[in-house]
Each structure stands twice: as structure tokens, then as C-alpha cells.
Amino acid sequence: MWQSSPPGSIYDYIRVASFSIGPDGLVDQWSRRAVELFGVTAEDARGKDPVDAFMPPDLRERGHRKVHEILDGKEWTGLVPFRMPGQDRPHGLAEIYVMPSETQSGERAALCIVVDVRALRRIETDLAASQAIFGQSPFGFLLFGTDLTVKRANRRFATVFGGNADDHRGRTVHDYLPRAEADRMTAALRKVLETGESVTDLEIVGAAPGAKDSRHWAINLYRVHSGSGRPIGVAGLGIDVTRRYNAAREAASARRNLALLNEAGARIGNTLDLEATARELLDVTVPGFSDLATVDLYQGLLTGDEAPPGRWGSPQDVGYGSGSAELRRVAVASAVPDNPVRVGKPRPSGDDAVPAPGETATQDEAGTGTNPGTGTDPGTGTDPGTTTGGDPCSGERPIKVGAVHHYPFNSACAGALRTGRVRTVPGAEGSLVQSTLVVPMVAHDTVVGLAQFSRVKGSEPFGERDRALAVELAARAAVCIDNARLYRREHERALILQRSLLPPGDPEAAGLDIACRYLPGTVGSEVGGDWFDVIELPGHRTALVIGDVMGRGLRAAVAMGELRTAVRTLAQLDLEPAEVLSHLDEIARGLGAPAGAQQSGRAHKARGPELSEVYLATCVYAVYDPVTRRCTFANAGHLPPVLVEPDGEALLLDVPPGMPLGVGGEPFEEVQVDLPEGALLALYTDGLVESRDHPLDEGLSAFRSALTNRGRPLEDVCDHVLNTLDTRHGEDDIALLMARIQGLPSEAVGDWRLPREPRSVGRARELARAQLTAWDLEPLVDTVELLVSELVTNALRYGEGEIRLRLLRDRTLVCEVWDAGLVQPRRRRAKDTDEGGRGLQLVGLLSAAWGSRRTPRGKTVWFELQLPDGDGNAEPTVDQLLSMF
């Protein structure tokens, strides 16, 4: 079949020209290519001597001889310089092939085929350059035909994939690459062939024949055209970028690790809570670092048991006989969808150290523990090969969060706890887990727990950089956990101290119904210095105290304890409220002074704050008398008491606030308030009414509104207040002390005034006997008569002015003798020869308590007896009575 050659064939590049010479040696035919080559038209060339027309003069003689030889029938091929007509110098060099021919009449002629030697040399140079680039390239080079088969491969490609270059002709990319990568490459070739758009840096992953390691190639594809522009295939240049890929991966891994460490620094340790810190560690590492992760902490650490530094996980620990001390699983995280996290089988404390079947672990010389995990759990019959991936240390049964367990002695986990070194444990055959890093959590050379990070199959395996990162992350979390442990210990101690200084149980007082609440700050906040107290005073009076040491932490709690102790001591002296606060002020100013530096107030001021820590506190001290239902208040910078009247209206009592304790130099004022029967008195600290979210006025208004509920039991009123107010509990401690006024009924009080004369002693005995009989307290008559006689006699002998006798009955019986003298009675031991001086000894022996106090108009001497239906005091023994003599 005849077929035209497509444009762009070799003849288009060679540009062959032809002309013929007649029998006379002149040109008789001149082709169009000759016109293009020599630049002479056919009309100008025909009939001319080709030698004279196109050859230089010095070559014409030789040229004529050659023409004659040709016309004689001799073929000739050679290089002939030629010149353009009208020019003297040679213009080019032509390769001429001359073939003898005959005319129609039988005469001899010649046909000449001419090629410009410059075009031939250019083609030769291009072919040589193409061959050098293709064959000598250090990169793999392939030429694909339009059918996407290899038409040509260079030596570099053959060196990598085997054989010689010709052996690869006719192959496809599926002969070199995995199916998925081959499909990607084929799609790219087809797209380039169809669209003409080049593809650069197409990353292809594969392996050379006989090699196990995958290689990464960057492929560049472009379409190849003929001279006429017709697509004839796709050229592909492949560059091995495995090293560059590994370097980029290492750099990306380093950046990821740095970012992970930065995130860990920002997110781990935000709370002083052990479990929360463990969860924060897993929030950072899953899924950014691992697919599965767990954290175990020592049970002793969580329960607050003390242990010497470096002893966590030592053989001396309780429960170590099975491989490690008891641990508690505190956090678990998984990024594996629809798969349970199987991270270990709990072993109760006391199991034998011999591993159960399927739990045998081996350890290589480098310290890496491995657990084949190929056994079957004897208790469940579970085949480990079908699980998601068990704990490499103990088995296949999952350990639940909160479970207490320990690891077998020969396990990698127990070894990591003993040595404090990270272990890499490969996953069991058939398990989803590829490998696990077992990382001890070490803080200050103390192992506090164990973290396990696992990656499932398909993820990138752990490397040395990952091991170092895991150790750093675990160490950071361990430091935070250790800090949280220390904080929890100190916080619990402070709470114990603080709570031990508060009134135990439900305090009782004569003429008062009392309810109280104390809410410490949460674990996330420091302990504060809030306190309250209910102190029984002589005469069935009661001191109500509430205070708040400014500042937080253990120091504030200790200062609060010292102030509370001082308040109780001063209260027993039965001082006026303003005097109590004045003494407390001096005590508060001396709290921060160095040991042995207690000085006078003036010297204390001279020391300056730089030599002593300043302790400030606010306090309200109130003394309530149930007989008169009168309460005397003194305030040292504290919030005002609230009085809820029987009609339900809540009022802020106008008690001058004064300066806080510790400021010094300012006197305190007293205010006396008559409290109606059934009224409600509330003392509180600022944590109840003040927060960052609303001002104090709003909190006080809401507090007063919450107190206006009438008809509720006092305990219910306390609960209602705390549930109603937006206390933001956890920001500060809250102390609330509430008392409902009841007073002593008039029939429970016997009050008489006696003249200053001897017969008043007998009269006092008569009055006491009659009152006790009316109260059905006949068993106390003899004792009371005796003691009343002693007190009234002393008032007559050592006192001044009118004598007053008062009997009060409530939970106990109190007898008071008043006079205008200022000399306080003093108990002493009489000598054997003394005839007197044993009266107060007798009072102290027969009464439950006795004492004296100053009054605005003199003094009061009192004694107290238990009621017969109470515990009562035993009758004095003979030895006790004789000890007075």
C-alpha cells in the first residue's frame, strides 16, 4: 500500500536537492530543493555549466575533469565547496552523489543528488548529544510510546532495575512498581500524553528487585513531539530522593516533637491533681504521638503514704514480691476506632511471682523486655492472637481505670520500674499493636509511675528520637505529678490542721440554737485562714467568734490556729470583747516576728516590715448573755453581723468595723444589742458573699434575702443559704455561724440582793435551798448550801458593797456571787496549822468548775455543778477531803 511519509521525516531535516546534467555538460533540470539550497531559480540555472556557476575558480579545472568522467559513465561521490552566484568566496560545502544516466536518444547524461553537509553535521551532532544525555545521564530515563510501553531506557535505569537497557523495551510501569503506585504512574502518563501538561516531582514509592527497603523517587514527565508537533510518546526522568525524603521526615519529626513538647509544657500540669495530670499527658500524646496509651501510678503515692526518696518501686515496697508494688490505672486513651484498649491483666496483691501461662517475658542484654504473648489465658481461654493487643507486661485482659494491680516480676514493665529505664516491646504476632514504649515516670530520681505508649500496625514504628521524646514527656508529667503529690500532702495537712481547730460536732450554748457550716476551698485552691468558734463563758454566757486570716496556704492556717487558741485563752479570762480584740491585735503583730524577737509594740514598729512577716486578720467577737438576751459586739475589720428579726426583716448591725488585727495602734469599740426572742444572728466570712464576678454589695443583699425565710429549722436555713447564693465555691473558704435567740426563761433564773451583814450568809443558804427545791434539784441542796456559804462569807470578808446571789439553771447549774470589790480571790494551799484558807479549795473540789471575773462594778465569783440527770461528779473521797488539811 502506498502511504505518504508524515511531515517531520528525516528527509525534512536532511533537505536533499537534485539536478541533472545533459550530454553537453550543462544543467538541464533543477529541482525546487536545489532552489532552496543554492538560492538560484530553475530559469537561471538551466543551460549553465554547473562548474563555472557554482565552484570557485581554483577548483574549476578539476571540476571539468570530473564532469567529463561522469559523462563517460563513471559514478562519483564527494564533498564539493560551492559558492553562490555573484560571490567569490565559498558559501558552503555540499556532498554530491553523481549517477550516470542516458537521455531518450541514448546520449550520456548525469543525475546529481546534493546534500548540504552542514545539515548532516547538525543531525550527527544532535544525535550524539541526544545519545550522551540519554545514555550517560546519572538519573533513570525512560521513553514511553503512545501505548505507554517502554521504548527506550538508559543505562542508569537498567543499573537499578537489572539487565541492560534493551531488556526493558516493551515493559510497563506495572513491571516495576506495586499495583497502587503503578496505577498512579499510569494515570499520570496518560494525562501527560492526552493534555501535554508536564508533571514534576511525582513521588513514587517502590523497591528495586531484590531489595527490602522501599525507595522514594521523584518522577518528572513531559510529552515528546515530532518535528511537525505530533505526539510520539512521554519522556520520564526519575531521581532517587530517598535520602532527601528521610531527611525531610527527620526534620518533620523533629518539628513535630518540638511542637509536642511545647504543647506538653502548656497543657500538662495545669492542675494540682494527680489523675488530671495523667489525663493531660494522654491528651497530648494521643493521637499525636501514639495510638494507645496508659498511665499507672503507685497506689501508695495516691493514698498519701510516705516513702523515702528513690524508694518507689524498690524491693522493699509492700507487694513487690510479685514484680512491683501496687499500682493504680489512672488514665487510658485510644485513637483506634471501634477497638477496645486491651492494656493488661490485673493481678491481685499477693499472687506468686511465677508468671502465669502466656505471661512469660524475656529480656535481652540491652534491657528490652519482650513478651511473646502467644499463650492462652487460663482463666478465660482467650486467644491472644485475636485481640486488639494486650499489655506487653501482663497479658490480654484489660485493666480498667481505677483498678489496683501489679506487674509480674519478669515483665518488661516491672523491669522498667526497677531500673528506671525505658523499654521497647514489640507487639505480639496477630496483635493490632506494632510496638510499645514502656516508660517509667521519674521525678527527682524517684519513680512515681509508669506510662505505656503503643502504635498499631500501619503507623510509623518508634525510633530513637521517639524514645527520647517519650522519656521527656513522661518526665515532665512525673514532675507535675510529684508536685501535685506534694501539694496534695501539704493541702491535706493544712485541711486537717484547719478542721482540727474548728469546733467539733454541733456546738451547744445556753439560750441559743446554733448551726454552722464550714466549706474549705477545693483541691485546686489553697487552704485559707477562715475560722469560727463557740466558747462557753461563766454564767451560761456564750462567746461567738468568726474570723479570717488574710492570705492563703499553710501559713494562713497556722496563723488562724494561733489566733483561735489565743481567743479561747482570752475568753477564759472573761475579758470584754474590745479587750479581747486588743490583745489579739498584739498577738497578730507578733506572729511574723523571728523567734526570740518578741518585743514591745513600739520596738515592733521600729523593726519594720522587712524583718517580720505581716499577718492581718479580721474578726468579730460577740458575747451573748441568755439572761438579758443582750449581745456585746466588737469588730476588727470584719463584715458586719446580720440580724434577722422575728418579723423576717434582715438587718446589717451597725458595729464599727475597726482596723484588722495586726495593724495595731487603733482601739476597738463595743456595741451592745438587745436581741429579741426568736431572732436570728448570722456571722460569716467573705467567701460567702464576695467573688470576682459580683461586688460585695450584691452579695450582701443576696445573703440577706436568703435569710428572710421564716419557719425553717436552723439547719435548713444554713443549707438554703449555701444553695441559694452564687458562692463560686472553690475560690475561697466559707464559714457560716448562725444562732437563733432563745434566752433563759425567767423561771430558770434566781436573782437576789443581800445586805452587807453576817446574817446574809444564812439568808443565802435559805434562798438557795428554796430555789433548788422548786427546781426539783434536792440532791444538790447540801453541796450548794455549803459552797454558797463559802462564797458569801468571802464576799463579806474581802469584798465591798452590796452582795448579789444568782442561780442559773440550764444544762448545768451555775451559782454566782457578786460584790463591788476589785480584789480577785486566789486559791492557795493552807498550812497544817492554819485555821482557815480552805474555802476555795473546798469549792474547787466539790464543783465541776469555778472561777471569778471582773464586772463593770466589781467582781463575780462563780461555781458550776452538773445536774443530777447528767454525768455528775462523784462524791469526794476521804483522801481528797483530808488533802485540804
mmCIF file with all atom_site columns, N, CA and C in Angstrom, residues 540-560:
data_model
loop_
_atom_site.group_PDB
_atom_site.id
_atom_site.type_symbol
_atom_site.label_atom_id
_atom_site.label_alt_id
_atom_site.label_comp_id
_atom_site.label_asym_id
_atom_site.label_entity_id
_atom_site.label_seq_id
_atom_site.pdbx_PDB_ins_code
_atom_site.Cartn_x
_atom_site.Cartn_y
_atom_site.Cartn_z
_atom_site.occupancy
_atom_site.B_iso_or_equiv
_atom_site.pdbx_formal_charge
_atom_site.auth_seq_id
_atom_site.auth_comp_id
_atom_site.auth_asym_id
_atom_site.auth_atom_id
_atom_site.pdbx_PDB_model_num
ATOM 1  N N  . HIS A 1 540 ? -23.418 30.920 132.027 1.00 0.00 ? 540 HIS A N  1
ATOM 2  C CA . HIS A 1 540 ? -24.142 30.453 130.845 1.00 0.00 ? 540 HIS A CA 1
ATOM 3  C C  . HIS A 1 540 ? -24.072 31.437 129.685 1.00 0.00 ? 540 HIS A C  1
ATOM 4  N N  . ARG A 1 541 ? -23.099 32.323 129.736 1.00 0.00 ? 541 ARG A N  1
ATOM 5  C CA . ARG A 1 541 ? -22.911 33.202 128.590 1.00 0.00 ? 541 ARG A CA 1
ATOM 6  C C  . ARG A 1 541 ? -22.107 32.463 127.505 1.00 0.00 ? 541 ARG A C  1
ATOM 7  N N  . THR A 1 542 ? -22.182 32.999 126.295 1.00 0.00 ? 542 THR A N  1
ATOM 8  C CA . THR A 1 542 ? -21.525 32.358 125.150 1.00 0.00 ? 542 THR A CA 1
ATOM 9  C C  . THR A 1 542 ? -20.798 33.413 124.325 1.00 0.00 ? 542 THR A C  1
ATOM 10 N N  . ALA A 1 543 ? -19.557 33.078 123.948 1.00 0.00 ? 543 ALA A N  1
ATOM 11 C CA . ALA A 1 543 ? -18.788 33.927 123.025 1.00 0.00 ? 543 ALA A CA 1
ATOM 12 C C  . ALA A 1 543 ? -18.890 33.329 121.627 1.00 0.00 ? 543 ALA A C  1
ATOM 13 N N  . LEU A 1 544 ? -19.346 34.135 120.690 1.00 0.00 ? 544 LEU A N  1
ATOM 14 C CA . LEU A 1 544 ? -19.423 33.745 119.279 1.00 0.00 ? 544 LEU A CA 1
ATOM 15 C C  . LEU A 1 544 ? -18.300 34.452 118.544 1.00 0.00 ? 544 LEU A C  1
ATOM 16 N N  . VAL A 1 545 ? -17.476 33.680 117.838 1.00 0.00 ? 545 VAL A N  1
ATOM 17 C CA . VAL A 1 545 ? -16.286 34.240 117.187 1.00 0.00 ? 545 VAL A CA 1
ATOM 18 C C  . VAL A 1 545 ? -16.274 33.785 115.734 1.00 0.00 ? 545 VAL A C  1
ATOM 19 N N  . ILE A 1 546 ? -15.935 34.710 114.848 1.00 0.00 ? 546 ILE A N  1
ATOM 20 C CA . ILE A 1 546 ? -15.683 34.352 113.453 1.00 0.00 ? 546 ILE A CA 1
ATOM 21 C C  . ILE A 1 546 ? -14.565 35.244 112.945 1.00 0.00 ? 546 ILE A C  1
ATOM 22 N N  . GLY A 1 547 ? -13.668 34.674 112.164 1.00 0.00 ? 547 GLY A N  1
ATOM 23 C CA . GLY A 1 547 ? -12.523 35.440 111.695 1.00 0.00 ? 547 GLY A CA 1
ATOM 24 C C  . GLY A 1 547 ? -11.961 34.891 110.403 1.00 0.00 ? 547 GLY A C  1
ATOM 25 N N  . ASP A 1 548 ? -11.057 35.659 109.809 1.00 0.00 ? 548 ASP A N  1
ATOM 26 C CA . ASP A 1 548 ? -10.457 35.292 108.529 1.00 0.00 ? 548 ASP A CA 1
ATOM 27 C C  . ASP A 1 548 ? -9.051  35.886 108.471 1.00 0.00 ? 548 ASP A C  1
ATOM 28 N N  . VAL A 1 549 ? -8.059  35.015 108.410 1.00 0.00 ? 549 VAL A N  1
ATOM 29 C CA . VAL A 1 549 ? -6.677  35.468 108.242 1.00 0.00 ? 549 VAL A CA 1
ATOM 30 C C  . VAL A 1 549 ? -6.460  35.776 106.769 1.00 0.00 ? 549 VAL A C  1
ATOM 31 N N  . MET A 1 550 ? -5.989  36.966 106.489 1.00 0.00 ? 550 MET A N  1
ATOM 32 C CA . MET A 1 550 ? -5.746  37.347 105.101 1.00 0.00 ? 550 MET A CA 1
ATOM 33 C C  . MET A 1 550 ? -4.575  36.539 104.555 1.00 0.00 ? 550 MET A C  1
ATOM 34 N N  . GLY A 1 551 ? -4.708  36.089 103.316 1.00 0.00 ? 551 GLY A N  1
ATOM 35 C CA . GLY A 1 551 ? -3.695  35.236 102.710 1.00 0.00 ? 551 GLY A CA 1
ATOM 36 C C  . GLY A 1 551 ? -4.204  33.817 102.588 1.00 0.00 ? 551 GLY A C  1
ATOM 37 N N  . ARG A 1 552 ? -3.369  32.965 102.023 1.00 0.00 ? 552 ARG A N  1
ATOM 38 C CA . ARG A 1 552 ? -3.789  31.600 101.775 1.00 0.00 ? 552 ARG A CA 1
ATOM 39 C C  . ARG A 1 552 ? -2.642  30.674 102.116 1.00 0.00 ? 552 ARG A C  1
ATOM 40 N N  . GLY A 1 553 ? -2.937  29.387 102.141 1.00 0.00 ? 553 GLY A N  1
ATOM 41 C CA . GLY A 1 553 ? -1.910  28.394 102.340 1.00 0.00 ? 553 GLY A CA 1
ATOM 42 C C  . GLY A 1 553 ? -1.748  27.997 103.793 1.00 0.00 ? 553 GLY A C  1
ATOM 43 N N  . LEU A 1 554 ? -0.732  27.168 104.005 1.00 0.00 ? 554 LEU A N  1
ATOM 44 C CA . LEU A 1 554 ? -0.500  26.612 105.328 1.00 0.00 ? 554 LEU A CA 1
ATOM 45 C C  . LEU A 1 554 ? -0.154  27.687 106.347 1.00 0.00 ? 554 LEU A C  1
ATOM 46 N N  . ARG A 1 555 ? 0.551   28.722 105.924 1.00 0.00 ? 555 ARG A N  1
ATOM 47 C CA . ARG A 1 555 ? 0.905   29.792 106.856 1.00 0.00 ? 555 ARG A CA 1
ATOM 48 C C  . ARG A 1 555 ? -0.357  30.463 107.397 1.00 0.00 ? 555 ARG A C  1
ATOM 49 N N  . ALA A 1 556 ? -1.311  30.713 106.503 1.00 0.00 ? 556 ALA A N  1
ATOM 50 C CA . ALA A 1 556 ? -2.552  31.329 106.962 1.00 0.00 ? 556 ALA A CA 1
ATOM 51 C C  . ALA A 1 556 ? -3.286  30.412 107.933 1.00 0.00 ? 556 ALA A C  1
ATOM 52 N N  . ALA A 1 557 ? -3.282  29.103 107.645 1.00 0.00 ? 557 ALA A N  1
ATOM 53 C CA . ALA A 1 557 ? -3.961  28.167 108.538 1.00 0.00 ? 557 ALA A CA 1
ATOM 54 C C  . ALA A 1 557 ? -3.277  28.123 109.902 1.00 0.00 ? 557 ALA A C  1
ATOM 55 N N  . VAL A 1 558 ? -1.934  28.150 109.906 1.00 0.00 ? 558 VAL A N  1
ATOM 56 C CA . VAL A 1 558 ? -1.211  28.145 111.179 1.00 0.00 ? 558 VAL A CA 1
ATOM 57 C C  . VAL A 1 558 ? -1.500  29.424 111.954 1.00 0.00 ? 558 VAL A C  1
ATOM 58 N N  . ALA A 1 559 ? -1.484  30.569 111.265 1.00 0.00 ? 559 ALA A N  1
ATOM 59 C CA . ALA A 1 559 ? -1.802  31.829 111.934 1.00 0.00 ? 559 ALA A CA 1
ATOM 60 C C  . ALA A 1 559 ? -3.216  31.793 112.497 1.00 0.00 ? 559 ALA A C  1
ATOM 61 N N  . MET A 1 560 ? -4.143  31.210 111.723 1.00 0.00 ? 560 MET A N  1
ATOM 62 C CA . MET A 1 560 ? -5.511  31.086 112.212 1.00 0.00 ? 560 MET A CA 1
ATOM 63 C C  . MET A 1 560 ? -5.553  30.248 113.484 1.00 0.00 ? 560 MET A C  1
#
